[in-house]
Amino acid sequence: MLLIAITFFILLLFNMPLGFAIAISSITYFVVETSLPYSIAVQRMVTATQSFPLLAIPFFVLAGNLMNATGITRRLVGFANILTGHLVGGLAHVSIVLSALMGGISGSAVADAAMQARFLGPSMIQRGYTKGYSAGVIALSALITATIPPSLGLIIYGFVGEVSIGRLFLAGIIPGVLMTLFLMVPAYIIAKKRGYRGERIKRASFSEFKSSLRESIWALIFPIILIVGIRFGIFTPSEAGAFAVVYAFIVGRFIYKELTWENFKDVVDKSVTDNGMILLIITAASIFGYLSAYDGLPQTMAHLIKGITTDPIILLFIVLGFLFITGLIMESTVTTLLFTPIFLPIVKSVGVDPVHFGILMMTIVTMGAMTPPVGVAMYTVCSILGCPTEHYVKEALPFIAAILILVTFLIFFPQVVLFLPNLLF
């Protein structure tokens, strides 16, 4: 397995796309270290696509792109502004709350960060916010989409670890709300210190709130419909993705009437590209998953970690610390696909609930997209806003600290994560 790791990182240094880097490094194992037939690599790639739960991913990607093209995002910005625009540093809070609202639509942290950087970033800089602060708020607030359903990361984790996606969706709601509040604290403190003003002179009136809520209601009830539908067996998570596509199409075409044939073609084109990239990574990672099991890597890691401690709390800190470091250098989808089969059995063996671990894991590995040296969301936001990376890193530290404090809190109090799934399932 050392050969795979070395080959993988060498290919990354040469800017090889992730899917190809995983596949090529895994295939080198067949060539150099084993007599296994090459056909197994092809069989594993094909087998990885033959999964009914996996259908949820392309459906939700298409649904998210549809909703972004139908005016829902603009309405949610208005609603977020009604809720928090009067606070000191109003646009920063609008960005954070918008991420919580968008989590139920885009399902992707990078997509949310890119959208907000284009939509809110220029306005924040025009209001006098530093580029580093603006980029830090936008990028780190996008992490909320890692837990708010329908998070694509939770779908992938549930698929790989054979964990109930319905329970994961429910489990992500309270941590997502808490993350919103935790991020608003440093945003407020910094804005207060620097004199960043709110967008509104006073709090919105009830009539303004009611009007904005009416405009945004179709987006706000979407995750509720999904969770209720899955909980009561109306549809499976995969069927929920198909329902999401139909729902987004009807809202965009017949209610908001902003979905035209031209932007529908753009949505399909972008969705095909996004899904192709995700599927390539999934199929390539399946080869690595097979080889790691063949080589006994999960068992070796389990013995190594459990040799250090069997205390669930300490073990969680060790595993999440490893995933945090891994997330700094690997894309979150790849990290989830490669390490879920390794670490999930370990934490389950000491009594950690797989749903609890899934929320913690996806929060930590998704944060890798917001941190150097290879953070996709970080580079996307900094590129759009013209922000030097070193300025971003300095300004993002208080928000990263808030996330780590929240993760620590959730480690010690798993009932916060498990309350809703245990109540409704």
CSV table of C-alpha atoms in Angstrom, one decimal:
chain,number,residue,atom,x,y,z
A,1,MET,CA,0.0,0.0,0.0
A,2,LEU,CA,3.0,2.3,0.5
A,3,LEU,CA,3.6,2.1,-3.3
A,4,ILE,CA,0.0,3.3,-4.0
A,5,ALA,CA,0.5,6.2,-1.6
A,6,ILE,CA,3.8,7.3,-3.0
A,7,THR,CA,2.5,7.0,-6.6
A,8,PHE,CA,-0.7,8.9,-5.7
A,9,PHE,CA,1.1,11.9,-4.2
A,10,ILE,CA,3.7,12.1,-7.0
A,11,LEU,CA,0.8,12.2,-9.6
A,12,LEU,CA,-0.9,14.9,-7.5
A,13,LEU,CA,2.3,17.0,-7.6
A,14,PHE,CA,2.1,16.8,-11.4
A,15,ASN,CA,-1.5,18.1,-11.2
A,16,MET,CA,-3.0,14.8,-12.3
A,17,PRO,CA,-6.8,14.9,-11.9
A,18,LEU,CA,-7.8,13.1,-8.7
A,19,GLY,CA,-9.8,10.4,-10.4
A,20,PHE,CA,-7.0,9.4,-12.7
A,21,ALA,CA,-4.4,9.7,-9.9
A,22,ILE,CA,-6.3,7.2,-7.7
A,23,ALA,CA,-6.9,4.8,-10.6
A,24,ILE,CA,-3.3,4.9,-11.9
A,25,SER,CA,-1.7,4.5,-8.4
A,26,SER,CA,-4.0,1.6,-7.6
A,27,ILE,CA,-3.3,-0.1,-10.9
A,28,THR,CA,0.5,0.1,-10.2
A,29,TYR,CA,-0.2,-2.2,-7.3
A,30,PHE,CA,-1.4,-4.9,-9.7
A,31,VAL,CA,1.7,-4.4,-11.9
A,32,VAL,CA,4.3,-4.4,-9.2
A,33,GLU,CA,3.2,-6.1,-6.0
A,34,THR,CA,0.6,-8.8,-6.7
A,35,SER,CA,-0.3,-11.5,-9.2
A,36,LEU,CA,-4.0,-10.5,-9.2
A,37,PRO,CA,-5.5,-10.3,-12.7
A,38,TYR,CA,-5.9,-6.8,-14.1
A,39,SER,CA,-9.5,-7.6,-14.9
A,40,ILE,CA,-10.3,-7.2,-11.2
A,41,ALA,CA,-9.6,-3.5,-11.5
A,42,VAL,CA,-12.2,-3.2,-14.3
A,43,GLN,CA,-14.7,-5.4,-12.4
A,44,ARG,CA,-14.4,-3.2,-9.3
A,45,MET,CA,-14.9,0.0,-11.3
A,46,VAL,CA,-18.1,-1.5,-12.9
A,47,THR,CA,-19.4,-2.9,-9.7
A,48,ALA,CA,-19.1,0.5,-7.9
A,49,THR,CA,-21.6,1.9,-10.4
A,50,GLN,CA,-24.1,-0.9,-9.9
A,51,SER,CA,-25.7,0.5,-6.8
A,52,PHE,CA,-29.3,1.8,-6.4
A,53,PRO,CA,-28.4,4.2,-3.5
A,54,LEU,CA,-25.7,5.7,-5.7
A,55,LEU,CA,-28.5,7.1,-8.0
A,56,ALA,CA,-29.2,9.8,-5.3
A,57,ILE,CA,-26.0,11.6,-6.2
A,58,PRO,CA,-26.6,12.5,-9.9
A,59,PHE,CA,-30.3,13.3,-9.1
A,60,PHE,CA,-29.4,15.7,-6.3
A,61,VAL,CA,-26.6,17.3,-8.3
A,62,LEU,CA,-29.1,18.0,-11.1
A,63,ALA,CA,-31.8,19.2,-8.7
A,64,GLY,CA,-29.3,21.6,-7.0
A,65,ASN,CA,-28.2,23.1,-10.4
A,66,LEU,CA,-31.9,23.4,-11.4
A,67,MET,CA,-32.7,25.3,-8.2
A,68,ASN,CA,-29.8,27.7,-8.6
A,69,ALA,CA,-31.0,28.5,-12.2
A,70,THR,CA,-34.6,29.3,-11.2
A,71,GLY,CA,-34.3,32.4,-9.0
A,72,ILE,CA,-34.5,30.4,-5.7
A,73,THR,CA,-31.0,31.6,-4.7
A,74,ARG,CA,-31.9,35.3,-5.2
A,75,ARG,CA,-35.0,34.9,-3.1
A,76,LEU,CA,-33.0,33.1,-0.3
A,77,VAL,CA,-30.5,36.0,-0.3
A,78,GLY,CA,-33.4,38.4,0.3
A,79,PHE,CA,-34.8,36.2,3.1
A,80,ALA,CA,-31.4,35.9,4.8
A,81,ASN,CA,-31.1,39.7,4.6
A,82,ILE,CA,-34.5,40.1,6.3
A,83,LEU,CA,-33.3,37.8,9.1
A,84,THR,CA,-29.8,39.2,9.8
A,85,GLY,CA,-29.3,42.3,7.7
A,86,HIS,CA,-29.7,44.6,10.7
A,87,LEU,CA,-26.8,43.0,12.6
A,88,VAL,CA,-23.3,44.5,12.8
A,89,GLY,CA,-21.5,43.1,9.8
A,90,GLY,CA,-24.8,42.4,8.1
A,91,LEU,CA,-23.6,40.9,4.9
A,92,ALA,CA,-21.3,38.5,6.7
A,93,HIS,CA,-24.3,37.1,8.6
A,94,VAL,CA,-26.4,37.1,5.4
A,95,SER,CA,-23.7,34.8,3.9
A,96,ILE,CA,-23.7,32.5,6.9
A,97,VAL,CA,-27.5,32.2,7.1
A,98,LEU,CA,-27.7,31.8,3.3
A,99,SER,CA,-25.3,28.8,3.5
A,100,ALA,CA,-27.7,27.2,6.0
A,101,LEU,CA,-30.6,27.8,3.7
A,102,MET,CA,-28.7,26.8,0.6
A,103,GLY,CA,-27.5,23.5,2.3
A,104,GLY,CA,-30.9,22.1,1.5
A,105,ILE,CA,-30.5,23.0,-2.2
A,106,SER,CA,-27.0,22.8,-3.5
A,107,GLY,CA,-25.7,20.0,-1.2
A,108,SER,CA,-22.2,21.0,-2.1
A,109,ALA,CA,-19.8,23.2,-0.1
A,110,VAL,CA,-17.7,24.2,-3.1
A,111,ALA,CA,-20.8,25.1,-5.2
A,112,ASP,CA,-22.2,27.2,-2.3
A,113,ALA,CA,-18.9,29.0,-1.8
A,114,ALA,CA,-18.5,29.8,-5.5
A,115,MET,CA,-22.1,31.1,-5.8
A,116,GLN,CA,-21.8,33.3,-2.8
A,117,ALA,CA,-18.4,34.6,-3.8
A,118,ARG,CA,-19.9,35.8,-7.1
A,119,PHE,CA,-23.2,37.0,-5.5
A,120,LEU,CA,-22.2,38.5,-2.2
A,121,GLY,CA,-18.4,38.9,-2.3
A,122,PRO,CA,-18.2,42.1,-4.4
A,123,SER,CA,-20.9,43.8,-2.3
A,124,MET,CA,-19.0,42.9,0.9
A,125,ILE,CA,-15.8,44.5,-0.4
A,126,GLN,CA,-17.7,47.6,-1.6
A,127,ARG,CA,-19.1,48.0,2.0
A,128,GLY,CA,-15.5,48.2,3.3
A,129,TYR,CA,-15.0,44.6,4.4
A,130,THR,CA,-11.4,43.3,3.8
A,131,LYS,CA,-11.0,40.7,1.1
A,132,GLY,CA,-9.6,38.2,3.6
A,133,TYR,CA,-12.6,38.6,6.0
A,134,SER,CA,-15.1,38.4,3.1
A,135,ALA,CA,-13.4,35.3,1.6
A,136,GLY,CA,-13.1,33.7,5.1
A,137,VAL,CA,-16.8,34.2,5.9
A,138,ILE,CA,-18.0,32.9,2.5
A,139,ALA,CA,-15.7,29.9,2.4
A,140,LEU,CA,-16.1,28.7,6.0
A,141,SER,CA,-19.9,29.3,6.1
A,142,ALA,CA,-20.2,26.9,3.0
A,143,LEU,CA,-19.1,24.2,5.4
A,144,ILE,CA,-22.7,24.2,6.8
A,145,THR,CA,-23.8,22.4,3.6
A,146,ALA,CA,-21.8,19.4,4.8
A,147,THR,CA,-24.5,18.6,7.4
A,148,ILE,CA,-27.7,20.3,6.3
A,149,PRO,CA,-29.7,17.8,4.1
A,150,PRO,CA,-29.3,16.8,1.3
A,151,SER,CA,-25.6,16.9,1.8
A,152,LEU,CA,-23.8,15.0,-1.0
A,153,GLY,CA,-21.1,14.1,1.4
A,154,LEU,CA,-23.5,12.4,3.7
A,155,ILE,CA,-25.0,10.5,0.8
A,156,ILE,CA,-21.6,9.2,-0.2
A,157,TYR,CA,-20.7,8.3,3.4
A,158,GLY,CA,-24.0,6.5,3.8
A,159,PHE,CA,-23.5,4.7,0.5
A,160,VAL,CA,-19.9,3.5,1.3
A,161,GLY,CA,-20.6,2.7,5.0
A,162,GLU,CA,-24.0,1.2,4.5
A,163,VAL,CA,-25.5,3.7,7.0
A,164,SER,CA,-29.1,5.0,6.8
A,165,ILE,CA,-29.1,8.1,4.7
A,166,GLY,CA,-32.5,9.1,6.2
A,167,ARG,CA,-30.9,9.0,9.7
A,168,LEU,CA,-27.9,11.0,8.5
A,169,PHE,CA,-30.1,13.7,7.0
A,170,LEU,CA,-32.0,14.1,10.3
A,171,ALA,CA,-28.8,14.0,12.3
A,172,GLY,CA,-27.2,16.9,10.3
A,173,ILE,CA,-30.0,19.4,11.1
A,174,ILE,CA,-29.1,20.4,14.6
A,175,PRO,CA,-25.3,20.4,14.0
A,176,GLY,CA,-26.0,22.6,10.9
A,177,VAL,CA,-28.0,25.1,12.9
A,178,LEU,CA,-25.4,25.1,15.7
A,179,MET,CA,-22.6,25.7,13.1
A,180,THR,CA,-24.6,28.7,11.8
A,181,LEU,CA,-24.7,30.2,15.3
A,182,PHE,CA,-21.1,29.3,16.1
A,183,LEU,CA,-19.8,31.0,12.9
A,184,MET,CA,-21.9,34.1,13.5
A,185,VAL,CA,-20.1,34.7,16.8
A,186,PRO,CA,-16.6,35.5,15.4
A,187,ALA,CA,-18.3,37.3,12.4
A,188,TYR,CA,-20.1,39.6,14.8
A,189,ILE,CA,-17.0,40.2,17.1
A,190,ILE,CA,-14.7,41.0,14.2
A,191,ALA,CA,-17.3,43.2,12.5
A,192,LYS,CA,-18.0,45.1,15.7
A,193,LYS,CA,-14.3,45.7,16.3
A,194,ARG,CA,-13.8,47.0,12.8
A,195,GLY,CA,-17.0,49.0,12.5
A,196,TYR,CA,-18.6,47.0,9.7
A,197,ARG,CA,-22.2,48.3,9.6
A,198,GLY,CA,-25.4,46.3,9.0
A,199,GLU,CA,-27.3,46.3,5.7
A,200,ARG,CA,-30.4,47.6,7.3
A,201,ILE,CA,-30.9,50.5,9.8
A,202,LYS,CA,-33.4,48.5,11.9
A,203,ARG,CA,-34.8,45.1,12.2
A,204,ALA,CA,-37.2,44.0,9.4
A,205,SER,CA,-40.9,44.4,10.2
A,206,PHE,CA,-43.2,41.4,10.5
A,207,SER,CA,-44.9,42.3,7.2
A,208,GLU,CA,-41.5,42.3,5.4
A,209,PHE,CA,-40.6,39.0,7.0
A,210,LYS,CA,-43.9,37.5,5.9
A,211,SER,CA,-43.6,38.8,2.4
A,212,SER,CA,-40.0,37.4,2.0
A,213,LEU,CA,-41.0,34.1,3.6
A,214,ARG,CA,-43.8,33.7,1.1
A,215,GLU,CA,-41.3,34.3,-1.7
A,216,SER,CA,-38.8,31.8,-0.4
A,217,ILE,CA,-41.2,29.1,1.0
A,218,TRP,CA,-40.8,26.7,-1.9
A,219,ALA,CA,-37.0,26.5,-1.2
A,220,LEU,CA,-37.4,26.4,2.6
A,221,ILE,CA,-39.8,23.5,2.7
A,222,PHE,CA,-37.8,21.4,0.2
A,223,PRO,CA,-35.5,19.6,2.8
A,224,ILE,CA,-38.5,19.1,5.1
A,225,ILE,CA,-40.4,17.3,2.3
A,226,LEU,CA,-37.4,15.1,1.7
A,227,ILE,CA,-36.9,14.1,5.3
A,228,VAL,CA,-40.6,13.5,5.9
A,229,GLY,CA,-40.9,11.5,2.7
A,230,ILE,CA,-37.9,9.3,3.6
A,231,ARG,CA,-39.0,8.8,7.2
A,232,PHE,CA,-42.5,7.6,6.3
A,233,GLY,CA,-41.4,5.4,3.4
A,234,ILE,CA,-42.9,7.5,0.7
A,235,PHE,CA,-39.6,7.3,-1.2
A,236,THR,CA,-36.1,6.0,-0.7
A,237,PRO,CA,-33.1,8.4,-0.7
A,238,SER,CA,-32.5,7.6,-4.3
A,239,GLU,CA,-36.2,8.2,-5.2
A,240,ALA,CA,-36.0,11.4,-3.2
A,241,GLY,CA,-33.3,12.6,-5.6
A,242,ALA,CA,-35.6,11.9,-8.5
A,243,PHE,CA,-38.4,13.7,-6.7
A,244,ALA,CA,-36.1,16.7,-6.1
A,245,VAL,CA,-35.4,17.0,-9.8
A,246,VAL,CA,-39.2,17.0,-10.6
A,247,TYR,CA,-39.8,19.4,-7.7
A,248,ALA,CA,-37.1,21.9,-8.8
A,249,PHE,CA,-38.4,21.7,-12.4
A,250,ILE,CA,-42.0,22.5,-11.4
A,251,VAL,CA,-41.0,25.3,-9.1
A,252,GLY,CA,-38.7,26.9,-11.7
A,253,ARG,CA,-40.9,26.4,-14.7
A,254,PHE,CA,-44.5,26.9,-13.4
A,255,ILE,CA,-44.2,28.8,-10.1
A,256,TYR,CA,-41.3,31.2,-10.4
A,257,LYS,CA,-41.4,30.9,-14.3
A,258,GLU,CA,-37.7,31.6,-14.6
A,259,LEU,CA,-36.6,28.3,-16.1
A,260,THR,CA,-36.2,28.7,-19.8
A,261,TRP,CA,-35.1,26.2,-22.4
A,262,GLU,CA,-31.7,27.9,-22.7
A,263,ASN,CA,-30.7,27.8,-19.0
A,264,PHE,CA,-32.2,24.3,-18.7
A,265,LYS,CA,-29.6,23.2,-21.3
A,266,ASP,CA,-26.9,24.9,-19.3
A,267,VAL,CA,-28.1,23.1,-16.2
A,268,VAL,CA,-28.0,19.7,-17.8
A,269,ASP,CA,-24.6,20.4,-19.3
A,270,LYS,CA,-23.1,21.4,-15.9
A,271,SER,CA,-24.8,18.5,-14.2
A,272,VAL,CA,-23.3,16.0,-16.7
A,273,THR,CA,-19.8,17.5,-16.1
A,274,ASP,CA,-20.3,17.4,-12.3
A,275,ASN,CA,-21.6,13.9,-12.2
A,276,GLY,CA,-18.9,12.6,-14.5
A,277,MET,CA,-16.2,13.9,-12.2
A,278,ILE,CA,-17.9,12.4,-9.1
A,279,LEU,CA,-18.5,9.1,-10.8
A,280,LEU,CA,-14.9,8.8,-12.0
A,281,ILE,CA,-13.6,9.4,-8.4
A,282,ILE,CA,-16.0,6.8,-7.0
A,283,THR,CA,-15.1,4.1,-9.5
A,284,ALA,CA,-11.4,4.8,-9.1
A,285,ALA,CA,-11.7,4.7,-5.3
A,286,SER,CA,-13.4,1.3,-5.5
A,287,ILE,CA,-10.1,-0.2,-6.8
A,288,PHE,CA,-8.3,1.2,-3.8
A,289,GLY,CA,-11.0,0.0,-1.5
A,290,TYR,CA,-10.6,-3.5,-2.8
A,291,LEU,CA,-6.8,-3.5,-2.6
A,292,SER,CA,-6.8,-2.1,1.0
A,293,ALA,CA,-9.1,-4.9,2.1
A,294,TYR,CA,-7.0,-7.5,0.1
A,295,ASP,CA,-3.9,-6.1,1.8
A,296,GLY,CA,-5.5,-6.1,5.3
A,297,LEU,CA,-5.1,-2.3,5.7
A,298,PRO,CA,-8.4,-1.8,7.7
A,299,GLN,CA,-7.4,-4.5,10.2
A,300,THR,CA,-3.8,-3.2,10.5
A,301,MET,CA,-5.1,0.4,11.2
A,302,ALA,CA,-7.7,-1.0,13.7
A,303,HIS,CA,-5.0,-2.8,15.6
A,304,LEU,CA,-2.7,0.2,15.5
A,305,ILE,CA,-5.3,2.7,16.7
A,306,LYS,CA,-6.9,0.4,19.3
A,307,GLY,CA,-3.5,-0.4,20.5
A,308,ILE,CA,-3.2,3.2,21.6
A,309,THR,CA,-6.6,3.4,23.2
A,310,THR,CA,-10.1,1.9,23.3
A,311,ASP,CA,-11.7,4.9,24.9
A,312,PRO,CA,-14.4,6.2,22.4
A,313,ILE,CA,-13.7,9.9,23.0
A,314,ILE,CA,-9.9,9.7,22.7
A,315,LEU,CA,-10.2,7.4,19.7
A,316,LEU,CA,-12.6,9.8,18.0
A,317,PHE,CA,-10.0,12.6,18.5
A,318,ILE,CA,-7.3,10.5,17.0
A,319,VAL,CA,-9.3,9.4,13.9
A,320,LEU,CA,-10.7,12.9,13.3
A,321,GLY,CA,-7.2,14.4,13.8
A,322,PHE,CA,-5.9,12.0,11.1
A,323,LEU,CA,-8.9,13.0,8.8
A,324,PHE,CA,-8.2,16.7,9.4
A,325,ILE,CA,-4.6,16.3,8.2
A,326,THR,CA,-5.7,14.1,5.3
A,327,GLY,CA,-8.3,16.7,4.4
A,328,LEU,CA,-5.6,19.3,4.0
A,329,ILE,CA,-4.1,17.5,1.0
A,330,MET,CA,-7.0,15.5,-0.4
A,331,GLU,CA,-10.5,16.4,-1.8
A,332,SER,CA,-13.3,15.5,0.6
A,333,THR,CA,-15.1,13.1,-1.7
A,334,VAL,CA,-11.8,11.1,-2.1
A,335,THR,CA,-11.2,11.1,1.6
A,336,THR,CA,-14.7,9.9,2.3
A,337,LEU,CA,-14.5,7.1,-0.2
A,338,LEU,CA,-11.0,5.9,0.9
A,339,PHE,CA,-11.3,6.1,4.6
A,340,THR,CA,-14.9,5.4,5.5
A,341,PRO,CA,-14.3,1.6,5.0
A,342,ILE,CA,-11.2,1.8,7.2
A,343,PHE,CA,-12.3,4.0,10.1
A,344,LEU,CA,-16.0,3.2,10.4
A,345,PRO,CA,-15.5,-0.4,11.6
A,346,ILE,CA,-12.9,0.9,14.1
A,347,VAL,CA,-15.2,3.4,15.8
A,348,LYS,CA,-18.2,1.1,15.7
A,349,SER,CA,-16.1,-1.5,17.5
A,350,VAL,CA,-15.8,0.8,20.5
A,351,GLY,CA,-19.5,1.8,20.6
A,352,VAL,CA,-19.5,5.0,18.5
A,353,ASP,CA,-22.8,5.3,16.5
A,354,PRO,CA,-22.0,5.4,12.8
A,355,VAL,CA,-24.5,8.3,12.3
A,356,HIS,CA,-22.7,10.3,14.9
A,357,PHE,CA,-19.3,9.5,13.4
A,358,GLY,CA,-20.7,10.4,9.9
A,359,ILE,CA,-21.6,13.9,10.9
A,360,LEU,CA,-18.2,14.5,12.6
A,361,MET,CA,-16.3,12.9,9.7
A,362,MET,CA,-18.0,14.9,7.0
A,363,THR,CA,-17.6,18.2,8.9
A,364,ILE,CA,-13.8,17.6,9.3
A,365,VAL,CA,-13.1,16.3,5.8
A,366,THR,CA,-15.2,18.9,4.1
A,367,MET,CA,-13.3,21.6,6.0
A,368,GLY,CA,-10.3,20.5,4.0
A,369,ALA,CA,-11.8,22.3,1.0
A,370,MET,CA,-11.5,25.6,3.0
A,371,THR,CA,-7.9,25.1,4.1
A,372,PRO,CA,-4.5,25.2,2.4
A,373,PRO,CA,-2.6,23.7,0.7
A,374,VAL,CA,-5.2,22.2,-1.7
A,375,GLY,CA,-8.5,23.7,-0.5
A,376,VAL,CA,-10.8,23.8,-3.6
A,377,ALA,CA,-13.3,26.2,-2.0
A,378,MET,CA,-10.6,28.4,-0.6
A,379,TYR,CA,-8.9,28.8,-4.0
A,380,THR,CA,-12.3,29.3,-5.8
A,381,VAL,CA,-13.3,32.1,-3.4
A,382,CYS,CA,-9.9,33.8,-3.4
A,383,SER,CA,-9.7,33.7,-7.2
A,384,ILE,CA,-13.2,35.2,-7.6
A,385,LEU,CA,-12.5,38.0,-5.0
A,386,GLY,CA,-8.9,38.6,-6.0
A,387,CYS,CA,-7.8,37.8,-2.4
A,388,PRO,CA,-4.2,36.7,-1.6
A,389,THR,CA,-4.2,33.3,0.1
A,390,GLU,CA,-2.2,34.5,3.0
A,391,HIS,CA,-4.8,37.2,3.8
A,392,TYR,CA,-7.5,34.5,3.6
A,393,VAL,CA,-5.7,32.2,6.0
A,394,LYS,CA,-5.2,34.9,8.6
A,395,GLU,CA,-8.8,36.0,8.5
A,396,ALA,CA,-10.2,32.5,8.4
A,397,LEU,CA,-8.5,31.3,11.6
A,398,PRO,CA,-11.3,32.5,14.0
A,399,PHE,CA,-13.9,30.7,11.9
A,400,ILE,CA,-11.9,27.5,11.8
A,401,ALA,CA,-11.5,27.7,15.6
A,402,ALA,CA,-15.3,28.1,15.9
A,403,ILE,CA,-15.8,24.9,13.8
A,404,LEU,CA,-13.3,22.9,15.9
A,405,ILE,CA,-14.9,24.0,19.1
A,406,LEU,CA,-18.3,22.8,17.7
A,407,VAL,CA,-16.8,19.5,16.7
A,408,THR,CA,-15.3,19.0,20.1
A,409,PHE,CA,-18.7,19.8,21.7
A,410,LEU,CA,-20.4,17.2,19.4
A,411,ILE,CA,-17.8,14.6,20.3
A,412,PHE,CA,-18.6,14.9,24.0
A,413,PHE,CA,-22.4,15.2,23.5
A,414,PRO,CA,-23.4,12.7,20.8
A,415,GLN,CA,-27.0,13.0,21.9
A,416,VAL,CA,-27.1,16.4,20.2
A,417,VAL,CA,-26.5,14.7,16.9
A,418,LEU,CA,-28.6,11.6,17.5
A,419,PHE,CA,-31.6,13.3,19.1
A,420,LEU,CA,-33.7,13.8,15.9
A,421,PRO,CA,-32.9,10.4,14.2
A,422,ASN,CA,-33.6,8.5,17.4
A,423,LEU,CA,-36.8,10.5,17.9
A,424,LEU,CA,-38.2,10.0,14.4
A,425,PHE,CA,-36.7,6.6,13.4
